[in-house]
């Protein structure tokens, strides 16, 4: 505490029942002015060994600096963040406010400064989920960081490296090898998700949800995220020091998870729980299969790359992990014979999992009428959605977000149209992901509506979320990250590739301009987009030119320069 | 109708609301004697094309024969049955009556005359299960027939041959090849078990029991039964004409069902429902695995045997079924690498399925207190037994009944002691099977108690069985067959081998003598057993000597002769 304009004569602590008072006798000077600055500091055992010592020390230096300096430092720190993460929407102040609300929460929930802490699924807003991470971290929050502060994305991935032992323990506990990441991951990476998560509110009996042992896509999700991070940054140091180990351990896990079916000579993923958590115990969930395919391909390519270019790194990893040639061969074999789920040639529909299309087809609102209690869990083991096609959130469509380059427009559109009316949006992540895909399809009005509903899930919340009797409210931090994704990856049409950046803006009617910045392979690019063109400005400090494809038109932006690209948003070429 | 002693003057039909009267004006003779014989005949469309015609014809010939002839014919028919199936217990008239009650029901439920009809699980006693067969037919009813009327056992196995197409359709519907026998099998062999069988009585919601798609042991059960039939009869004609086709199609089904896990290089059976129906969705259920192992071994041996001795039969089957060398090779490979579940070296315990021992260990009576409604189904998906070790009926122990020669005494005893207190006896087949194993272990007092409770399940029934709201009462026909098994296979210690008959009597205290007959490879042997010896009498018509091992002592019984063998029931040699 700093006292300016007076002199402290005496100081004592008074207690009144459960309240504590710090009482100061201060002699005020002749001008009658008194300024008291109270400085509070927060440290936790997560960051330092002796939080009390560190807090006192920082508080004293804060008092010495004084309010004005602290305020300026605070503003500078926030300015540095907003300069990179801000997404400006001109013409729609409500959307602008809603958007910034989400970006703000994505920032404050992220331990930007640390490489050993996860993003809590509810941030600092409540105790639900105990500050632990889900796939939310990689799939929903991390993209903003990859595109704006790659060093923060790196920190979050280092967290996954530091918790490899927990993931290894989980795998071993369940009879697998390699790294099976925790569905709910805290400081050690050990599984925090209990066997019995929800309660059947109708009977009071605990439900054995299999979030912890069947939702295996978490591991390939981490590997796929590393793939995206490397594409966006070219960070080979991280790859050699951390990334490759994660990717190899995930591949190893997958090799221990798959089964070969002699009947069709294909490998299968059995007994899964995909993003749509209402359907447990399913086989060949498309999302899980395709994420696993990428993860295995990544592992094989990385192995070969390291073998060719960094043999000492491969040798070290092989030694440390005890990786044999037989394992590399098995990964290749699995990759070659992993089940292929083709879109139906006529309808282009992809089946969410084996047998999904045979389930009862009923609209979610009609299904809802079968509820006997508003807090009933809709899923496993006998909730109202289990034997129907009603899904909690995008599952097939989530794949189009994760792997946009692998699906053609007709397939994306057909599946979006099929699955959206069958989605109950039981997750806050549901509407944002549909919004993202809708925006990329150029269905901007529909996308905008989904986007706004998703982005206001907490701001306009009118319910007390307690499915299966378990309170899981608080700020939906992943939805905040997803909101950024809709704005930049959806309406902005951004996709980072190894050798260029794709930008394909499609703005909702009321948005005059959409502006955002992008970090890519050590460069910084500002994008100022309208529905008839973009201005791309490269930072003067950029180490190289940035090659951009704007709705397919290639343009090179040298450091410190700007380029305008005009396009016709309605042209068939662009929308196809 | 036959009228004796009078003359019919007129005959008319009168109707009174829902009652029909046949009114006869009869002029009675001078002696005043009148005998009216009403002959009723029953035919069904199952047996003849025109039941009405056949019934009338038979009724007319019945009237012509008259009551005395019909009665004598009836008595002769029953005598022929009782002569073979009867099991006589001297010294315990109650047990004798109970036993005969069960044998009687096993007889009347069996379509002895036909080779295209199954044994209905409730016989003719009620409409539950619609007269269709379960694994009950092969595993519980058929042993009595194999040991007494092999031609009836043959008929029942021909029924399985005639319904192969239904089993093939079921396999194909579920994505398999070969023959997946129906869990509930009627005249065509198509699956009659609906997807939703029980209802959750607490919520009124239907339950998706997986009796029809996960309880796959039915197919190997049929193949194993054929193996036992062949051992007991040497009926190579049946084998060539019917049996081999069934066995090959079952092996083919198994080859399409298994998965190879690269992680341990073993084939596994996944997502099963074993005899203990309270645990669905389990992997490597020991019973299913071991029955499948026998079925596959049988298929390979049969293939090789036919190849060597009846190449024209193998060629025909290969041609008709499109069986390739690759299939035979795959069966051999599966057999070689099928998961092996060893007893724990210290405790000798065999795990019912992967992970069973990790479930909550709670006595059934304590568990029962968690019921919220008396009719609740204890099993899938969230019944009170699901997450506990409480089983509905023997599962590991059922294996000791099916394959007694494969398990040593220490293993049988350890598992009997472990599983019995954890069994809720939710099936009428539970206590008889424990009784059988207990009798073989020489624990006759315990066996007798279990035997009597099992044998009186219907006679002393005091409940209205409607688990999951589905009435499944009526006569428990399979339990009747099981009762014969306890008496002859358990207390009599009978086991038919290819080259001899094992007999090892161990009688409960109150039983002075136990007498029964055995059919074996065309011979008939009467066994008259006490606790200190047996008298074995071979039928004069026997085509060959019968070699018998009495508690391990070999004796040869020539046609028409008798042999006595004494033994000391308490000797250690016998009980080990």
mmCIF file of N, CA, C and O in Angstrom, chain B residues 222-286:
data_model
loop_
_atom_site.group_PDB
_atom_site.id
_atom_site.type_symbol
_atom_site.label_atom_id
_atom_site.label_comp_id
_atom_site.label_asym_id
_atom_site.label_seq_id
_atom_site.Cartn_x
_atom_site.Cartn_y
_atom_site.Cartn_z
ATOM 1 N N UNK B 222 -23.963 -74.285 -31.126
ATOM 2 C CA UNK B 222 -24.533 -75.302 -32.020
ATOM 3 C C UNK B 222 -23.418 -76.210 -32.546
ATOM 4 O O UNK B 222 -23.545 -77.441 -32.557
ATOM 5 N N UNK B 223 -22.299 -75.600 -32.932
ATOM 6 C CA UNK B 223 -21.192 -76.409 -33.473
ATOM 7 C C UNK B 223 -20.624 -77.346 -32.405
ATOM 8 O O UNK B 223 -20.325 -78.515 -32.683
ATOM 9 N N UNK B 224 -20.482 -76.845 -31.176
ATOM 10 C CA UNK B 224 -19.950 -77.679 -30.094
ATOM 11 C C UNK B 224 -20.910 -78.833 -29.807
ATOM 12 O O UNK B 224 -20.487 -79.965 -29.533
ATOM 13 N N UNK B 225 -22.210 -78.574 -29.920
ATOM 14 C CA UNK B 225 -23.192 -79.624 -29.688
ATOM 15 C C UNK B 225 -23.088 -80.714 -30.748
ATOM 16 O O UNK B 225 -23.224 -81.910 -30.450
ATOM 17 N N UNK B 226 -22.835 -80.292 -31.976
ATOM 18 C CA UNK B 226 -22.642 -81.281 -33.048
ATOM 19 C C UNK B 226 -21.423 -82.148 -32.741
ATOM 20 O O UNK B 226 -21.440 -83.374 -32.913
ATOM 21 N N UNK B 227 -20.372 -81.496 -32.246
ATOM 22 C CA UNK B 227 -19.162 -82.225 -31.864
ATOM 23 C C UNK B 227 -19.504 -83.300 -30.822
ATOM 24 O O UNK B 227 -19.095 -84.462 -30.949
ATOM 25 N N UNK B 228 -20.284 -82.913 -29.816
ATOM 26 C CA UNK B 228 -20.672 -83.871 -28.779
ATOM 27 C C UNK B 228 -21.564 -84.975 -29.331
ATOM 28 O O UNK B 228 -21.413 -86.151 -28.979
ATOM 29 N N UNK B 229 -22.465 -84.599 -30.231
ATOM 30 C CA UNK B 229 -23.357 -85.585 -30.849
ATOM 31 C C UNK B 229 -22.553 -86.626 -31.634
ATOM 32 O O UNK B 229 -22.814 -87.832 -31.546
ATOM 33 N N UNK B 230 -21.579 -86.137 -32.365
ATOM 34 C CA UNK B 230 -20.763 -87.059 -33.172
ATOM 35 C C UNK B 230 -19.940 -87.984 -32.284
ATOM 36 O O UNK B 230 -19.800 -89.175 -32.560
ATOM 37 N N UNK B 231 -19.429 -87.437 -31.193
ATOM 38 C CA UNK B 231 -18.639 -88.239 -30.267
ATOM 39 C C UNK B 231 -19.508 -89.351 -29.685
ATOM 40 O O UNK B 231 -19.074 -90.487 -29.529
ATOM 41 N N UNK B 232 -20.759 -89.015 -29.386
ATOM 42 C CA UNK B 232 -21.644 -89.983 -28.734
ATOM 43 C C UNK B 232 -22.226 -90.994 -29.718
ATOM 44 O O UNK B 232 -22.582 -92.098 -29.331
ATOM 45 N N UNK B 233 -22.315 -90.613 -30.987
ATOM 46 C CA UNK B 233 -23.023 -91.486 -31.924
ATOM 47 C C UNK B 233 -22.147 -92.017 -33.049
ATOM 48 O O UNK B 233 -22.472 -93.060 -33.623
ATOM 49 N N UNK B 234 -21.100 -91.294 -33.393
ATOM 50 C CA UNK B 234 -20.328 -91.688 -34.571
ATOM 51 C C UNK B 234 -21.138 -91.598 -35.852
ATOM 52 O O UNK B 234 -20.881 -92.310 -36.825
ATOM 53 N N UNK B 235 -22.119 -90.710 -35.861
ATOM 54 C CA UNK B 235 -23.065 -90.606 -36.983
ATOM 55 C C UNK B 235 -22.441 -89.834 -38.153
ATOM 56 O O UNK B 235 -22.711 -88.649 -38.367
ATOM 57 N N UNK B 236 -21.626 -90.541 -38.937
ATOM 58 C CA UNK B 236 -20.919 -89.851 -40.020
ATOM 59 C C UNK B 236 -21.850 -89.470 -41.161
ATOM 60 O O UNK B 236 -21.542 -88.577 -41.939
ATOM 61 N N UNK B 237 -22.989 -90.163 -41.254
ATOM 62 C CA UNK B 237 -23.947 -89.779 -42.297
ATOM 63 C C UNK B 237 -24.467 -88.371 -42.046
ATOM 64 O O UNK B 237 -24.492 -87.524 -42.942
ATOM 65 N N UNK B 238 -24.875 -88.143 -40.782
ATOM 66 C CA UNK B 238 -25.330 -86.788 -40.445
ATOM 67 C C UNK B 238 -24.215 -85.785 -40.700
ATOM 68 O O UNK B 238 -24.439 -84.700 -41.237
ATOM 69 N N UNK B 239 -23.020 -86.167 -40.314
ATOM 70 C CA UNK B 239 -21.886 -85.279 -40.493
ATOM 71 C C UNK B 239 -21.732 -84.885 -41.957
ATOM 72 O O UNK B 239 -21.630 -83.697 -42.288
ATOM 73 N N UNK B 240 -21.741 -85.872 -42.822
ATOM 74 C CA UNK B 240 -21.512 -85.599 -44.240
ATOM 75 C C UNK B 240 -22.679 -84.836 -44.854
ATOM 76 O O UNK B 240 -22.495 -83.938 -45.666
ATOM 77 N N UNK B 241 -23.891 -85.193 -44.440
ATOM 78 C CA UNK B 241 -25.071 -84.597 -45.083
ATOM 79 C C UNK B 241 -25.458 -83.237 -44.516
ATOM 80 O O UNK B 241 -26.028 -82.407 -45.215
ATOM 81 N N UNK B 242 -25.206 -83.047 -43.236
ATOM 82 C CA UNK B 242 -25.693 -81.819 -42.580
ATOM 83 C C UNK B 242 -24.641 -81.155 -41.696
ATOM 84 O O UNK B 242 -24.443 -79.959 -41.738
ATOM 85 N N UNK B 243 -24.038 -81.966 -40.834
ATOM 86 C CA UNK B 243 -23.209 -81.405 -39.757
ATOM 87 C C UNK B 243 -22.049 -80.571 -40.263
ATOM 88 O O UNK B 243 -21.813 -79.464 -39.771
ATOM 89 N N UNK B 244 -21.360 -81.092 -41.258
ATOM 90 C CA UNK B 244 -20.169 -80.372 -41.733
ATOM 91 C C UNK B 244 -20.557 -78.999 -42.269
ATOM 92 O O UNK B 244 -19.854 -78.009 -42.054
ATOM 93 N N UNK B 245 -21.687 -78.930 -42.941
ATOM 94 C CA UNK B 245 -22.111 -77.640 -43.493
ATOM 95 C C UNK B 245 -22.348 -76.624 -42.372
ATOM 96 O O UNK B 245 -21.936 -75.467 -42.452
ATOM 97 N N UNK B 246 -23.021 -77.084 -41.308
ATOM 98 C CA UNK B 246 -23.251 -76.184 -40.174
ATOM 99 C C UNK B 246 -21.913 -75.728 -39.583
ATOM 100 O O UNK B 246 -21.673 -74.539 -39.367
ATOM 101 N N UNK B 247 -21.043 -76.722 -39.338
ATOM 102 C CA UNK B 247 -19.770 -76.403 -38.683
ATOM 103 C C UNK B 247 -18.944 -75.436 -39.532
ATOM 104 O O UNK B 247 -18.358 -74.474 -39.013
ATOM 105 N N UNK B 248 -18.928 -75.648 -40.828
ATOM 106 C CA UNK B 248 -18.163 -74.743 -41.698
ATOM 107 C C UNK B 248 -18.779 -73.340 -41.704
ATOM 108 O O UNK B 248 -18.073 -72.341 -41.674
ATOM 109 N N UNK B 249 -20.095 -73.284 -41.730
ATOM 110 C CA UNK B 249 -20.722 -71.957 -41.767
ATOM 111 C C UNK B 249 -20.562 -71.221 -40.442
ATOM 112 O O UNK B 249 -20.506 -69.997 -40.413
ATOM 113 N N UNK B 250 -20.497 -71.973 -39.355
ATOM 114 C CA UNK B 250 -20.236 -71.334 -38.058
ATOM 115 C C UNK B 250 -18.793 -70.825 -38.014
ATOM 116 O O UNK B 250 -18.529 -69.705 -37.572
ATOM 117 N N UNK B 251 -17.864 -71.636 -38.515
ATOM 118 C CA UNK B 251 -16.461 -71.198 -38.540
ATOM 119 C C UNK B 251 -16.321 -69.954 -39.401
ATOM 120 O O UNK B 251 -15.602 -69.006 -39.059
ATOM 121 N N UNK B 252 -17.016 -69.975 -40.492
ATOM 122 C CA UNK B 252 -16.985 -68.817 -41.393
ATOM 123 C C UNK B 252 -17.521 -67.569 -40.679
ATOM 124 O O UNK B 252 -16.976 -66.477 -40.796
ATOM 125 N N UNK B 253 -18.598 -67.759 -39.944
ATOM 126 C CA UNK B 253 -19.140 -66.637 -39.169
ATOM 127 C C UNK B 253 -18.099 -66.139 -38.163
ATOM 128 O O UNK B 253 -17.852 -64.938 -38.050
ATOM 129 N N UNK B 254 -17.491 -67.069 -37.451
ATOM 130 C CA UNK B 254 -16.511 -66.669 -36.436
ATOM 131 C C UNK B 254 -15.351 -65.905 -37.077
ATOM 132 O O UNK B 254 -14.873 -64.905 -36.531
ATOM 133 N N UNK B 255 -14.934 -66.375 -38.248
ATOM 134 C CA UNK B 255 -13.823 -65.696 -38.923
ATOM 135 C C UNK B 255 -14.207 -64.278 -39.321
ATOM 136 O O UNK B 255 -13.349 -63.394 -39.430
ATOM 137 N N UNK B 256 -15.503 -64.050 -39.530
ATOM 138 C CA UNK B 256 -15.930 -62.693 -39.881
ATOM 139 C C UNK B 256 -16.206 -61.862 -38.640
ATOM 140 O O UNK B 256 -16.367 -60.654 -38.713
ATOM 141 N N UNK B 257 -16.262 -62.526 -37.506
ATOM 142 C CA UNK B 257 -16.601 -61.818 -36.257
ATOM 143 C C UNK B 257 -15.347 -61.346 -35.513
ATOM 144 O O UNK B 257 -15.364 -60.311 -34.857
ATOM 145 N N UNK B 258 -14.274 -62.115 -35.594
ATOM 146 C CA UNK B 258 -13.091 -61.812 -34.784
ATOM 147 C C UNK B 258 -12.342 -60.588 -35.307
ATOM 148 O O UNK B 258 -12.489 -60.193 -36.462
ATOM 149 N N UNK B 259 -11.585 -60.019 -34.407
ATOM 150 C CA UNK B 259 -10.668 -58.936 -34.754
ATOM 151 C C UNK B 259 -9.268 -59.310 -34.295
ATOM 152 O O UNK B 259 -9.097 -59.862 -33.201
ATOM 153 N N UNK B 260 -8.308 -58.975 -35.124
ATOM 154 C CA UNK B 260 -6.908 -59.162 -34.728
ATOM 155 C C UNK B 260 -6.400 -57.862 -34.128
ATOM 156 O O UNK B 260 -6.559 -56.793 -34.716
ATOM 157 N N UNK B 261 -5.839 -57.974 -32.948
ATOM 158 C CA UNK B 261 -5.299 -56.768 -32.314
ATOM 159 C C UNK B 261 -3.793 -56.759 -32.559
ATOM 160 O O UNK B 261 -3.080 -57.602 -32.003
ATOM 161 N N UNK B 262 -3.310 -55.832 -33.368
ATOM 162 C CA UNK B 262 -1.873 -55.836 -33.651
ATOM 163 C C UNK B 262 -1.049 -55.679 -32.367
ATOM 164 O O UNK B 262 0.062 -56.177 -32.285
ATOM 165 N N UNK B 263 -1.621 -54.999 -31.376
ATOM 166 C CA UNK B 263 -0.867 -54.725 -30.149
ATOM 167 C C UNK B 263 -0.413 -56.006 -29.459
ATOM 168 O O UNK B 263 0.631 -56.018 -28.810
ATOM 169 N N UNK B 264 -1.177 -57.081 -29.570
ATOM 170 C CA UNK B 264 -0.733 -58.321 -28.919
ATOM 171 C C UNK B 264 -0.721 -59.505 -29.879
ATOM 172 O O UNK B 264 -0.474 -60.631 -29.461
ATOM 173 N N UNK B 265 -0.993 -59.219 -31.151
ATOM 174 C CA UNK B 265 -0.959 -60.255 -32.187
ATOM 175 C C UNK B 265 -1.926 -61.405 -31.882
ATOM 176 O O UNK B 265 -1.653 -62.552 -32.236
ATOM 177 N N UNK B 266 -3.015 -61.106 -31.227
ATOM 178 C CA UNK B 266 -4.020 -62.119 -30.947
ATOM 179 C C UNK B 266 -5.374 -61.705 -31.507
ATOM 180 O O UNK B 266 -5.680 -60.525 -31.591
ATOM 181 N N UNK B 267 -6.139 -62.719 -31.849
ATOM 182 C CA UNK B 267 -7.528 -62.465 -32.241
ATOM 183 C C UNK B 267 -8.384 -62.333 -30.986
ATOM 184 O O UNK B 267 -8.158 -63.037 -29.997
ATOM 185 N N UNK B 268 -9.356 -61.446 -31.072
ATOM 186 C CA UNK B 268 -10.242 -61.208 -29.926
ATOM 187 C C UNK B 268 -11.707 -61.247 -30.373
ATOM 188 O O UNK B 268 -12.021 -60.964 -31.522
ATOM 189 N N UNK B 269 -12.551 -61.562 -29.405
ATOM 190 C CA UNK B 269 -13.997 -61.450 -29.609
ATOM 191 C C UNK B 269 -14.460 -60.224 -28.830
ATOM 192 O O UNK B 269 -14.297 -60.166 -27.611
ATOM 193 N N UNK B 270 -15.020 -59.285 -29.538
ATOM 194 C CA UNK B 270 -15.342 -57.998 -28.929
ATOM 195 C C UNK B 270 -16.848 -57.784 -28.866
ATOM 196 O O UNK B 270 -17.590 -58.244 -29.723
ATOM 197 N N UNK B 271 -17.234 -57.011 -27.886
ATOM 198 C CA UNK B 271 -18.628 -56.597 -27.735
ATOM 199 C C UNK B 271 -19.538 -57.821 -27.673
ATOM 200 O O UNK B 271 -20.272 -58.130 -28.595
ATOM 201 N N UNK B 272 -19.461 -58.493 -26.556
ATOM 202 C CA UNK B 272 -20.182 -59.747 -26.388
ATOM 203 C C UNK B 272 -21.214 -59.639 -25.285
ATOM 204 O O UNK B 272 -21.188 -58.731 -24.459
ATOM 205 N N UNK B 273 -22.053 -60.621 -25.283
ATOM 206 C CA UNK B 273 -23.019 -60.850 -24.232
ATOM 207 C C UNK B 273 -22.940 -62.351 -23.990
ATOM 208 O O UNK B 273 -23.304 -63.134 -24.861
ATOM 209 N N UNK B 274 -22.395 -62.725 -22.856
ATOM 210 C CA UNK B 274 -22.200 -64.140 -22.563
ATOM 211 C C UNK B 274 -23.428 -64.728 -21.891
ATOM 212 O O UNK B 274 -24.488 -64.098 -21.836
ATOM 213 N N UNK B 275 -23.308 -65.927 -21.348
ATOM 214 C CA UNK B 275 -24.443 -66.535 -20.644
ATOM 215 C C UNK B 275 -24.977 -65.635 -19.529
ATOM 216 O O UNK B 275 -26.182 -65.589 -19.301
ATOM 217 N N UNK B 276 -24.079 -64.933 -18.846
ATOM 218 C CA UNK B 276 -24.500 -63.969 -17.832
ATOM 219 C C UNK B 276 -24.997 -62.721 -18.545
ATOM 220 O O UNK B 276 -24.219 -61.866 -18.949
ATOM 221 N N UNK B 277 -26.294 -62.613 -18.685
ATOM 222 C CA UNK B 277 -26.852 -61.538 -19.518
ATOM 223 C C UNK B 277 -26.873 -60.167 -18.841
ATOM 224 O O UNK B 277 -27.339 -59.199 -19.428
ATOM 225 N N UNK B 278 -26.397 -60.091 -17.616
ATOM 226 C CA UNK B 278 -26.371 -58.773 -16.968
ATOM 227 C C UNK B 278 -25.196 -57.915 -17.442
ATOM 228 O O UNK B 278 -25.140 -56.738 -17.141
ATOM 229 N N UNK B 279 -24.256 -58.537 -18.136
ATOM 230 C CA UNK B 279 -23.084 -57.787 -18.592
ATOM 231 C C UNK B 279 -22.997 -57.817 -20.108
ATOM 232 O O UNK B 279 -22.461 -58.753 -20.683
ATOM 233 N N UNK B 280 -23.531 -56.787 -20.736
ATOM 234 C CA UNK B 280 -23.465 -56.690 -22.190
ATOM 235 C C UNK B 280 -22.231 -55.866 -22.559
ATOM 236 O O UNK B 280 -21.663 -55.170 -21.730
ATOM 237 N N UNK B 281 -21.856 -55.977 -23.825
ATOM 238 C CA UNK B 281 -20.789 -55.127 -24.348
ATOM 239 C C UNK B 281 -19.440 -55.443 -23.724
ATOM 240 O O UNK B 281 -18.644 -54.543 -23.483
ATOM 241 N N UNK B 282 -19.193 -56.726 -23.453
ATOM 242 C CA UNK B 282 -17.909 -57.094 -22.852
ATOM 243 C C UNK B 282 -17.012 -57.752 -23.910
ATOM 244 O O UNK B 282 -17.492 -58.239 -24.929
ATOM 245 N N UNK B 283 -15.717 -57.729 -23.649
ATOM 246 C CA UNK B 283 -14.754 -58.313 -24.577
ATOM 247 C C UNK B 283 -14.206 -59.617 -24.018
ATOM 248 O O UNK B 283 -14.018 -59.758 -22.805
ATOM 249 N N UNK B 284 -13.888 -60.521 -24.957
ATOM 250 C CA UNK B 284 -13.229 -61.775 -24.587
ATOM 251 C C UNK B 284 -13.929 -62.467 -23.425
ATOM 252 O O UNK B 284 -13.272 -62.907 -22.468
ATOM 253 N N UNK B 285 -15.229 -62.553 -23.522
ATOM 254 C CA UNK B 285 -15.981 -63.377 -22.569
ATOM 255 C C UNK B 285 -15.459 -64.812 -22.692
ATOM 256 O O UNK B 285 -15.472 -65.399 -23.777
ATOM 257 N N UNK B 286 -14.996 -65.358 -21.585
ATOM 258 C CA UNK B 286 -14.316 -66.654 -21.609
ATOM 259 C C UNK B 286 -15.175 -67.734 -22.271
ATOM 260 O O UNK B 286 -14.693 -68.509 -23.107
#
